[in-house]
Coordinates of C-alpha atoms and ligand atoms in Angstrom, one line a residue:
M98 CA 65.4 56.3 137.9
A99 CA 67.1 54.8 135.1
N100 CA 66.4 58.2 133.1
V101 CA 66.2 61.5 133.8
A102 CA 65.1 64.0 131.2
V103 CA 66.5 67.7 131.7
V104 CA 64.7 70.6 129.7
G105 CA 64.6 74.2 130.3
S106 CA 60.7 75.9 131.5
Q107 CA 61.2 79.0 130.5
W108 CA 62.9 81.1 127.5
G109 CA 65.9 79.2 127.4
D110 CA 69.6 80.2 129.3
E111 CA 68.2 78.7 132.6
G112 CA 71.3 76.8 133.3
K113 CA 71.0 73.5 131.6
G114 CA 74.4 72.9 131.0
K115 CA 75.5 73.3 134.2
V116 CA 73.0 70.9 135.6
V117 CA 73.2 68.3 133.0
D118 CA 77.2 68.4 133.4
W119 CA 76.4 67.7 137.1
L120 CA 74.3 65.2 137.0
S121 CA 76.5 63.5 133.9
Q122 CA 78.4 61.7 136.7
R123 CA 75.6 59.9 137.6
A124 CA 74.7 59.0 134.1
D125 CA 76.1 56.5 131.3
V126 CA 74.8 58.1 127.9
V127 CA 74.2 61.4 127.5
V128 CA 71.3 62.5 124.7
R129 CA 70.3 65.7 122.9
F130 CA 67.1 65.3 121.4
Q131 CA 66.3 68.8 119.7
G132 CA 67.4 72.0 118.5
G133 CA 70.7 72.7 116.9
H134 CA 73.6 75.1 117.2
N135 CA 71.3 77.4 118.5
A136 CA 72.0 76.5 121.8
G137 CA 74.4 77.8 123.9
H138 CA 75.4 75.5 127.0
T139 CA 77.7 77.0 129.5
L140 CA 79.7 74.6 131.9
V141 CA 82.2 76.3 134.1
I142 CA 84.6 73.4 135.5
D143 CA 87.7 74.6 137.8
G144 CA 87.4 78.3 136.5
E145 CA 87.6 76.8 132.7
I146 CA 84.8 77.5 130.7
Y147 CA 83.1 75.5 127.8
T148 CA 80.4 76.4 125.9
L149 CA 78.6 73.4 123.9
S150 CA 75.9 73.9 121.2
L151 CA 75.6 70.6 119.5
L152 CA 77.6 68.2 121.7
P153 CA 75.9 67.2 124.7
S154 CA 76.7 68.7 128.2
G155 CA 78.4 65.2 129.4
V156 CA 81.1 65.2 126.7
V157 CA 84.0 66.9 129.2
R158 CA 83.5 63.6 131.5
R159 CA 85.4 60.8 130.8
N160 CA 83.8 57.3 129.3
K161 CA 80.1 58.4 129.1
L162 CA 79.0 58.3 125.6
S163 CA 77.6 61.2 123.7
I164 CA 74.6 61.3 121.4
I165 CA 73.2 63.5 119.2
G166 CA 69.8 62.2 118.3
N167 CA 67.9 62.1 114.7
G168 CA 65.6 65.5 116.4
V169 CA 68.3 67.5 116.3
V170 CA 69.2 69.6 113.2
V171 CA 72.6 69.3 112.5
D172 CA 75.4 71.8 110.8
P173 CA 78.1 69.5 110.2
W174 CA 80.4 71.7 109.5
A175 CA 79.8 73.5 113.1
L176 CA 79.7 70.3 114.6
L177 CA 83.2 69.4 113.1
D178 CA 84.6 72.8 114.4
E179 CA 82.8 72.0 118.0
I180 CA 84.8 69.0 118.0
N181 CA 88.0 69.8 116.9
A182 CA 88.2 72.7 119.5
L183 CA 87.3 70.2 122.6
Q184 CA 89.8 67.8 121.0
K185 CA 92.7 70.7 121.9
R186 CA 91.3 71.7 125.1
G187 CA 91.8 67.9 125.6
V188 CA 89.1 66.2 126.0
K189 CA 88.5 63.2 124.2
L190 CA 86.4 62.7 121.7
S191 CA 86.1 60.4 119.2
P192 CA 83.5 57.8 116.7
D193 CA 83.7 55.8 119.9
N194 CA 82.3 57.9 122.4
L195 CA 80.1 60.3 120.0
K196 CA 77.4 59.1 117.6
L197 CA 75.2 61.1 115.6
A198 CA 71.9 59.7 114.3
E199 CA 71.9 59.0 110.9
N200 CA 68.9 59.8 110.3
A201 CA 69.5 63.8 111.9
V202 CA 68.6 66.4 108.8
L203 CA 71.5 68.5 108.2
I204 CA 71.8 72.6 108.4
L205 CA 73.1 73.6 105.1
P206 CA 74.6 76.9 104.7
F207 CA 71.9 78.3 102.6
H208 CA 69.2 77.7 105.8
G209 CA 71.6 80.4 107.5
Y210 CA 71.0 83.0 104.7
I211 CA 67.3 82.2 104.4
D212 CA 67.2 82.9 108.4
R213 CA 69.3 86.1 108.5
A214 CA 67.5 87.5 105.1
R215 CA 63.8 86.7 106.5
E216 CA 65.0 88.3 109.7
E217 CA 66.4 91.4 108.2
A218 CA 63.4 91.7 105.8
S219 CA 60.7 91.1 108.5
G220 CA 61.3 94.7 110.7
E221 CA 59.7 95.4 113.5
A222 CA 57.9 91.5 113.4
K223 CA 61.4 89.8 113.4
I224 CA 61.3 87.2 115.8
G225 CA 65.1 87.2 116.8
T226 CA 66.2 84.2 115.6
T227 CA 70.2 83.0 116.4
G228 CA 70.6 83.7 112.6
R229 CA 71.6 79.6 112.4
G230 CA 69.2 78.3 109.8
I231 CA 67.4 76.4 112.3
G232 CA 63.5 77.5 111.2
P233 CA 64.4 76.8 107.5
A234 CA 66.3 73.6 108.4
Y235 CA 63.3 72.1 110.2
E236 CA 61.2 73.5 107.5
D237 CA 62.6 71.4 105.0
K238 CA 62.5 68.4 107.1
V239 CA 58.7 68.4 107.2
A240 CA 58.6 68.9 103.8
R241 CA 60.4 65.9 102.9
R242 CA 63.0 67.5 101.0
A243 CA 65.8 67.2 103.8
I244 CA 69.1 66.1 103.5
R245 CA 70.0 63.6 106.0
V246 CA 73.4 62.3 107.7
C247 CA 72.5 58.9 106.0
D248 CA 72.5 60.8 102.5
L249 CA 76.1 61.4 102.8
A250 CA 77.0 57.8 102.3
D251 CA 75.2 57.4 99.3
S252 CA 76.8 60.1 96.4
V253 CA 74.0 59.2 93.7
C254 CA 71.2 59.3 96.3
L255 CA 73.0 62.7 97.2
V256 CA 73.0 63.8 93.9
E257 CA 68.9 63.7 93.8
R258 CA 68.5 65.0 96.8
V259 CA 70.0 67.9 96.2
E260 CA 68.4 68.5 92.8
Q261 CA 65.2 68.0 94.6
L262 CA 66.2 70.6 97.3
L263 CA 67.2 73.3 95.2
F264 CA 63.9 72.7 93.2
H265 CA 61.9 74.3 95.5
H266 CA 64.6 76.7 97.1
N267 CA 65.9 78.3 93.7
A268 CA 62.3 78.3 92.5
V269 CA 61.4 80.6 95.6
L270 CA 64.9 82.5 95.1
R271 CA 64.1 83.4 91.5
G272 CA 61.0 84.6 92.2
L273 CA 62.6 87.0 95.1
K274 CA 65.0 88.1 92.2
A275 CA 67.8 86.9 94.5
E276 CA 70.9 85.0 93.6
E277 CA 70.2 80.9 93.6
I278 CA 72.0 78.0 95.0
D279 CA 74.6 76.8 93.1
G280 CA 74.1 73.1 93.2
K281 CA 77.5 71.8 91.9
A282 CA 78.8 73.4 94.5
L283 CA 76.9 72.4 97.4
M284 CA 77.4 68.7 96.2
A285 CA 81.1 68.8 96.3
S286 CA 81.3 70.6 100.0
L287 CA 79.2 67.8 101.0
E288 CA 81.3 65.3 99.2
E289 CA 84.2 66.9 100.9
L290 CA 82.4 66.6 104.6
A291 CA 81.2 63.2 104.2
P292 CA 84.1 61.2 104.8
K293 CA 84.8 63.2 108.4
I294 CA 81.3 63.2 109.2
L295 CA 80.1 59.5 108.6
P296 CA 82.4 57.6 110.8
Y297 CA 80.1 59.3 113.8
A298 CA 76.9 58.0 112.0
D299 CA 75.5 55.5 113.6
R300 CA 71.8 53.7 114.5
V301 CA 71.7 55.9 117.7
W302 CA 67.9 54.0 118.6
E303 CA 69.6 50.8 119.0
R304 CA 72.6 51.9 121.0
L305 CA 70.1 53.9 123.2
D306 CA 67.7 50.4 123.4
A307 CA 70.7 48.2 124.4
A308 CA 71.7 51.1 126.6
R309 CA 68.2 50.8 128.2
R310 CA 68.0 46.9 128.3
N311 CA 71.6 46.8 130.2
G312 CA 70.3 49.1 133.0
K313 CA 72.4 52.1 132.0
H314 CA 71.2 55.3 133.0
I315 CA 70.3 57.5 130.2
L316 CA 70.3 61.6 130.5
F317 CA 68.0 63.5 127.8
E318 CA 69.2 67.2 127.2
G319 CA 67.1 69.6 126.0
A320 CA 68.1 72.7 124.4
Q321 CA 65.7 75.8 124.7
G322 CA 62.8 76.2 126.9
A323 CA 59.0 75.3 127.4
M324 CA 58.3 79.0 126.4
L325 CA 60.0 78.4 123.1
D326 CA 58.6 75.3 122.2
V327 CA 56.8 75.7 118.6
D328 CA 53.5 74.4 119.8
H329 CA 53.5 75.0 123.5
G330 CA 55.4 78.2 123.7
T331 CA 55.1 82.3 122.8
Y332 CA 54.0 81.1 119.2
P333 CA 55.3 82.9 116.6
F334 CA 58.3 84.0 119.1
V335 CA 59.2 80.5 119.5
T336 CA 61.8 78.2 117.9
S337 CA 60.9 75.7 115.1
S338 CA 60.8 72.2 117.3
N339 CA 59.2 70.9 120.4
T340 CA 61.3 71.5 123.5
V341 CA 58.6 69.9 125.9
A342 CA 60.0 66.9 127.8
G343 CA 57.7 64.9 125.0
Q344 CA 60.3 65.2 122.4
A345 CA 62.5 63.3 124.4
S346 CA 61.7 59.7 123.2
I347 CA 61.1 60.7 119.5
G348 CA 64.2 63.3 119.0
A349 CA 66.3 60.2 120.9
G350 CA 64.2 57.2 118.4
M351 CA 62.7 55.4 122.5
A352 CA 59.7 54.5 123.4
S353 CA 57.4 57.1 125.3
D354 CA 57.8 55.6 128.8
C355 CA 61.8 56.0 128.2
V356 CA 62.1 58.6 130.9
D357 CA 61.1 58.2 134.7
Y358 CA 62.2 61.6 135.7
V359 CA 61.7 65.2 134.0
L360 CA 63.9 68.0 136.0
G361 CA 63.0 71.2 134.9
I362 CA 65.7 73.7 134.8
T363 CA 64.4 77.2 136.2
K364 CA 66.2 80.5 136.9
A365 CA 65.3 82.3 139.8
Y366 CA 64.0 85.1 137.9
T367 CA 63.3 85.4 134.5
T368 CA 65.2 85.9 131.2
R369 CA 64.3 86.3 127.4
V370 CA 66.4 86.5 124.2
G371 CA 64.8 87.5 120.9
S372 CA 61.6 89.4 120.7
G373 CA 58.3 88.4 121.7
P374 CA 56.0 88.8 124.9
F375 CA 57.5 88.9 128.4
P376 CA 54.8 89.8 130.9
T377 CA 57.5 90.2 133.8
E378 CA 60.5 92.0 132.0
L379 CA 61.6 95.2 133.5
D380 CA 63.7 98.2 132.0
N381 CA 64.8 99.8 135.1
E382 CA 68.2 99.8 137.0
I383 CA 66.4 96.1 138.7
S384 CA 66.6 94.7 135.2
Q385 CA 69.9 96.4 134.4
G386 CA 71.4 94.9 137.9
L387 CA 70.2 91.2 136.8
G388 CA 71.7 91.8 133.8
E389 CA 75.0 92.7 135.2
R390 CA 75.1 90.3 137.8
G391 CA 73.6 87.7 136.3
R392 CA 75.6 87.8 133.5
E393 CA 73.2 87.9 131.0
F394 CA 74.2 87.9 127.4
G395 CA 73.8 85.6 125.0
T396 CA 76.0 82.7 124.1
V397 CA 75.0 82.1 121.1
T398 CA 75.0 85.8 119.7
G399 CA 76.2 87.9 122.6
R400 CA 73.0 90.0 122.4
P401 CA 72.0 91.0 126.1
R402 CA 69.1 89.2 127.1
R403 CA 65.8 90.7 128.7
C404 CA 65.3 90.5 132.1
G405 CA 62.8 90.4 134.7
W406 CA 60.9 89.2 137.7
F407 CA 60.3 85.3 138.4
D408 CA 56.9 84.4 136.2
A409 CA 55.3 81.9 138.7
V410 CA 52.1 81.3 136.2
M411 CA 54.8 80.7 133.0
V412 CA 56.6 78.2 135.0
R413 CA 53.3 76.3 136.2
Q414 CA 52.4 76.2 132.9
A415 CA 55.6 74.5 132.1
V416 CA 55.9 72.1 134.8
K417 CA 52.2 70.6 133.5
V418 CA 53.2 70.3 129.8
C419 CA 56.6 69.4 130.7
G420 CA 55.5 66.5 133.1
I421 CA 58.3 68.3 135.3
H422 CA 58.8 66.1 138.4
G423 CA 60.8 69.1 140.1
I424 CA 63.0 71.3 139.1
A425 CA 66.7 72.6 139.1
L426 CA 66.4 76.3 140.8
T427 CA 69.4 78.2 139.2
K428 CA 71.3 81.6 139.7
L429 CA 69.9 82.3 143.3
D430 CA 73.0 83.9 143.9
V431 CA 72.0 86.8 141.1
L432 CA 69.6 87.9 143.2
D433 CA 71.5 88.7 146.4
G434 CA 71.4 92.0 148.4
M435 CA 68.4 92.7 146.4
E436 CA 65.6 94.4 149.4
N437 CA 62.5 93.1 148.1
L438 CA 61.8 90.8 145.4
K439 CA 58.3 90.2 143.5
I440 CA 57.1 87.1 142.0
C441 CA 54.0 87.2 139.4
T442 CA 51.8 84.7 140.8
G443 CA 49.0 85.9 138.2
Y444 CA 48.0 87.8 135.2
H445 CA 45.3 90.2 134.8
L446 CA 43.5 91.0 131.0
N447 CA 40.7 93.3 130.4
G448 CA 39.9 93.0 134.1
K449 CA 39.9 89.0 134.6
N450 CA 42.1 87.1 136.6
M451 CA 44.0 84.8 134.7
N452 CA 46.2 81.9 136.1
Y453 CA 47.8 80.9 132.6
L454 CA 49.4 82.3 129.6
P455 CA 46.8 82.7 127.2
S456 CA 47.7 81.4 123.6
A457 CA 46.4 84.5 121.2
I458 CA 49.1 86.9 120.3
S459 CA 47.0 89.6 121.3
A460 CA 46.5 88.2 124.7
Q461 CA 49.7 87.2 125.4
A462 CA 50.9 90.7 124.6
G463 CA 48.6 92.2 127.0
V464 CA 48.5 90.4 130.3
E465 CA 49.6 92.3 133.3
P466 CA 51.4 90.3 136.1
V467 CA 50.1 90.1 139.5
Y468 CA 53.1 90.4 142.2
K469 CA 53.8 89.5 145.4
T470 CA 56.4 91.0 147.4
L471 CA 59.0 88.7 149.0
E472 CA 61.4 90.5 151.4
G473 CA 64.9 90.0 149.8
W474 CA 68.4 88.8 151.6
T475 CA 71.9 91.1 152.1
D476 CA 74.0 87.8 153.1
S477 CA 75.6 86.4 150.1
T478 CA 74.5 82.9 148.8
R479 CA 77.2 82.3 146.1
G480 CA 78.6 79.2 146.6
A481 CA 76.8 77.7 148.9
R482 CA 76.5 73.9 148.9
S483 CA 73.7 73.4 152.2
W484 CA 71.1 74.8 152.8
A485 CA 72.3 75.9 155.9
D486 CA 74.3 78.3 154.0
L487 CA 71.4 79.8 153.1
P488 CA 69.8 83.0 154.9
A489 CA 66.1 82.5 155.9
T490 CA 64.8 84.5 153.5
A491 CA 66.2 83.0 150.8
V492 CA 64.6 79.9 151.7
K493 CA 61.5 81.2 152.2
Y494 CA 61.8 82.4 148.4
V495 CA 62.8 79.0 147.3
R496 CA 59.8 77.7 149.1
H497 CA 57.4 80.1 148.4
I498 CA 58.3 78.8 144.3
E499 CA 57.7 75.6 144.7
K500 CA 53.9 76.0 146.3
L501 CA 53.3 78.4 143.2
I502 CA 55.4 76.3 140.5
E503 CA 53.4 73.1 142.1
A504 CA 56.7 71.3 141.7
P505 CA 59.4 71.0 144.8
V506 CA 63.0 71.6 144.2
A507 CA 65.5 68.9 143.6
L508 CA 68.7 70.9 142.9
L509 CA 69.6 74.2 144.0
S510 CA 72.7 75.8 141.8
T511 CA 74.5 78.7 143.3
S512 CA 77.1 79.6 140.7
P513 CA 78.3 78.9 137.5
E514 CA 81.4 76.3 139.0
R515 CA 80.1 72.9 138.6
E516 CA 80.1 71.8 142.3
D517 CA 78.4 74.7 143.5
M518 CA 75.0 73.0 144.0
I519 CA 72.4 72.3 146.7
L520 CA 71.4 68.3 146.4
E521 CA 67.4 68.2 147.8
R522 CA 66.7 65.1 145.7
D523 CA 68.7 62.9 143.5
P524 CA 66.6 62.5 140.1
F525 CA 68.7 59.2 139.5
S526 CA 67.4 57.2 142.8
D527 CA 64.3 56.3 143.4
Ligands
GDP253 P1 71.7 77.0 129.1 O1 71.4 77.2 127.9 O2 70.1 76.6 129.9 O3 72.4 75.9 129.3 O4 72.6 78.4 130.2 P2 73.4 79.5 129.3 O5 74.5 78.4 129.8 O6 73.3 79.7 128.2 O7 73.2 80.2 130.4 C1 73.3 80.5 131.8 C2 74.4 81.2 132.3 O8 74.2 81.1 133.7 C3 76.0 80.2 132.0 O9 76.7 81.7 132.0 C4 75.8 79.6 132.9 O10 77.7 79.5 133.4 C5 75.4 80.5 134.4 N1 75.4 79.7 135.6 C6 74.5 78.5 135.4 N2 74.0 78.4 137.3 C7 74.6 79.4 137.4 C8 73.9 80.0 139.2 O11 73.6 79.4 140.0 N3 74.5 81.0 139.6 C9 75.0 81.7 138.4 N4 75.5 83.1 138.8 N5 75.3 81.7 136.9 C10 75.1 80.7 136.7
IMO254 P1 69.8 77.6 124.9 O1 69.3 76.1 124.8 C1 67.8 81.1 124.4 C2 65.7 82.1 121.1 C3 66.1 82.9 119.6 C4 65.4 83.5 119.3 C5 64.2 82.0 119.3 C6 64.2 81.6 117.9 O2 71.1 77.6 125.6 O3 69.0 77.2 126.1 P2 66.0 80.1 116.5 O4 67.3 80.2 115.9 O5 65.9 79.2 117.5 O6 65.5 79.9 115.4 O7 65.4 81.3 117.3 O8 64.8 81.5 119.9 N1 66.7 81.1 121.1 C7 67.1 80.6 122.5 N2 67.1 81.5 123.2 N3 68.3 80.5 124.6 C8 68.3 79.2 123.7 O9 69.0 78.1 123.3 C9 67.5 79.5 122.2 N4 67.6 79.1 121.2 C10 67.1 80.0 120.3 O10 66.8 84.2 120.6 O11 63.9 84.4 120.0
MG255 MG1 71.6 79.2 126.2

């Protein structure tokens, strides 16, 4: 297998960062293909914690090429801060090993203000976004008025682009009797930014094509998760990009057959941060225990994540829409010491059984989970690196999940540390 795509199969924070870092030892190139700095991907290497938002999770390893693809919305100031912070920690990062798609869309400061102001004004109906301007930036992209990385290289064009962009936004702001955006100040900050960002700008589609032709291994790193996908997720409580595996080719600029193996990252229970339906959510000492042992606090916003039982219906749906070949099951250790474990095997809605998550908002909010109860385990699985180190009931729990979601476990993660992983099948090998 030359190329592997890693995608979240739930509502994000499944442990993609750890798995991508682990897999990147086998890859030559790691490329992000959607999302932006709403992502928070955590790597723990010998106790040292790295939290990445825009940079691909292969950056910490030497001799890997890191690429931010055209499908990503890039806050250039946040990117520079992330690069600087990593450089200070001794990570080698320069335009030689980090490439930014020249056709990627920029997140500008007012995108964040709009995002946060809308959320504040939405009261109960708020989405619970990360407030990073992701939605407003993608809106400008599809409305064909966004500023892209390449625009920074042409100041005449940049003036026109900023005028067009603000023609729209200032009209809206005037209507709302809100303060308008100062075009001159925005131009000045973009001109100051340009020489710092442009050295990273690149035709990444060409570079990726060359890597593919030369038999290099490419690792595509997804952000968020299938249930946050703007088409396939719990709309409207989703992010503003396609998070499913099909986006890997579009968001990197490669052919649709560029991915040979799709690895779905799957937490051994379920979490969600932000608003929206969550059929297996708990609000009791069990969810509190999962939150504490799993340290379930948002990497980006610090918000506590909502916790609940494993939802096999939802993950099976993600397996299908993403074409997941195998999963990396993470955070099994968080379930240590629980007497019983429940897995959602179906839903009930208005007296009917369902084996899928319906699309309608009211149906998503109304489905009742049907559970199967399994025996838990008392021994610790934390740090286990072989199947033989796992209690029999833990193996049974994993096998049950595989059957229900119709996909095998390729990797099993048993702690935040890089090397605490059980390898069942190497996604990069044939
Ligand atoms: P991502 O957004 O999918 O990359 O996930 P996050 O980094 O936001 O959240 C996952 C959290 O779980 C991080 O704090 C990881 O260090 C941690 N983590 C990853 N794998 C494991 C695991 O197998 N066990 C435990 N206990 N923690 C893990
Ligand atoms: P990683 O890559 C978990 C959620 C937000 C909110 C919704 C929309 O770390 O798994 P946005 O700011 O994208 O407009 O917010 O999506 N969200 C995430 N939840 N993990 C993430 O990324 C997320 N990125 C966005 O909480 O509910
Ligand atoms: Mg995260």
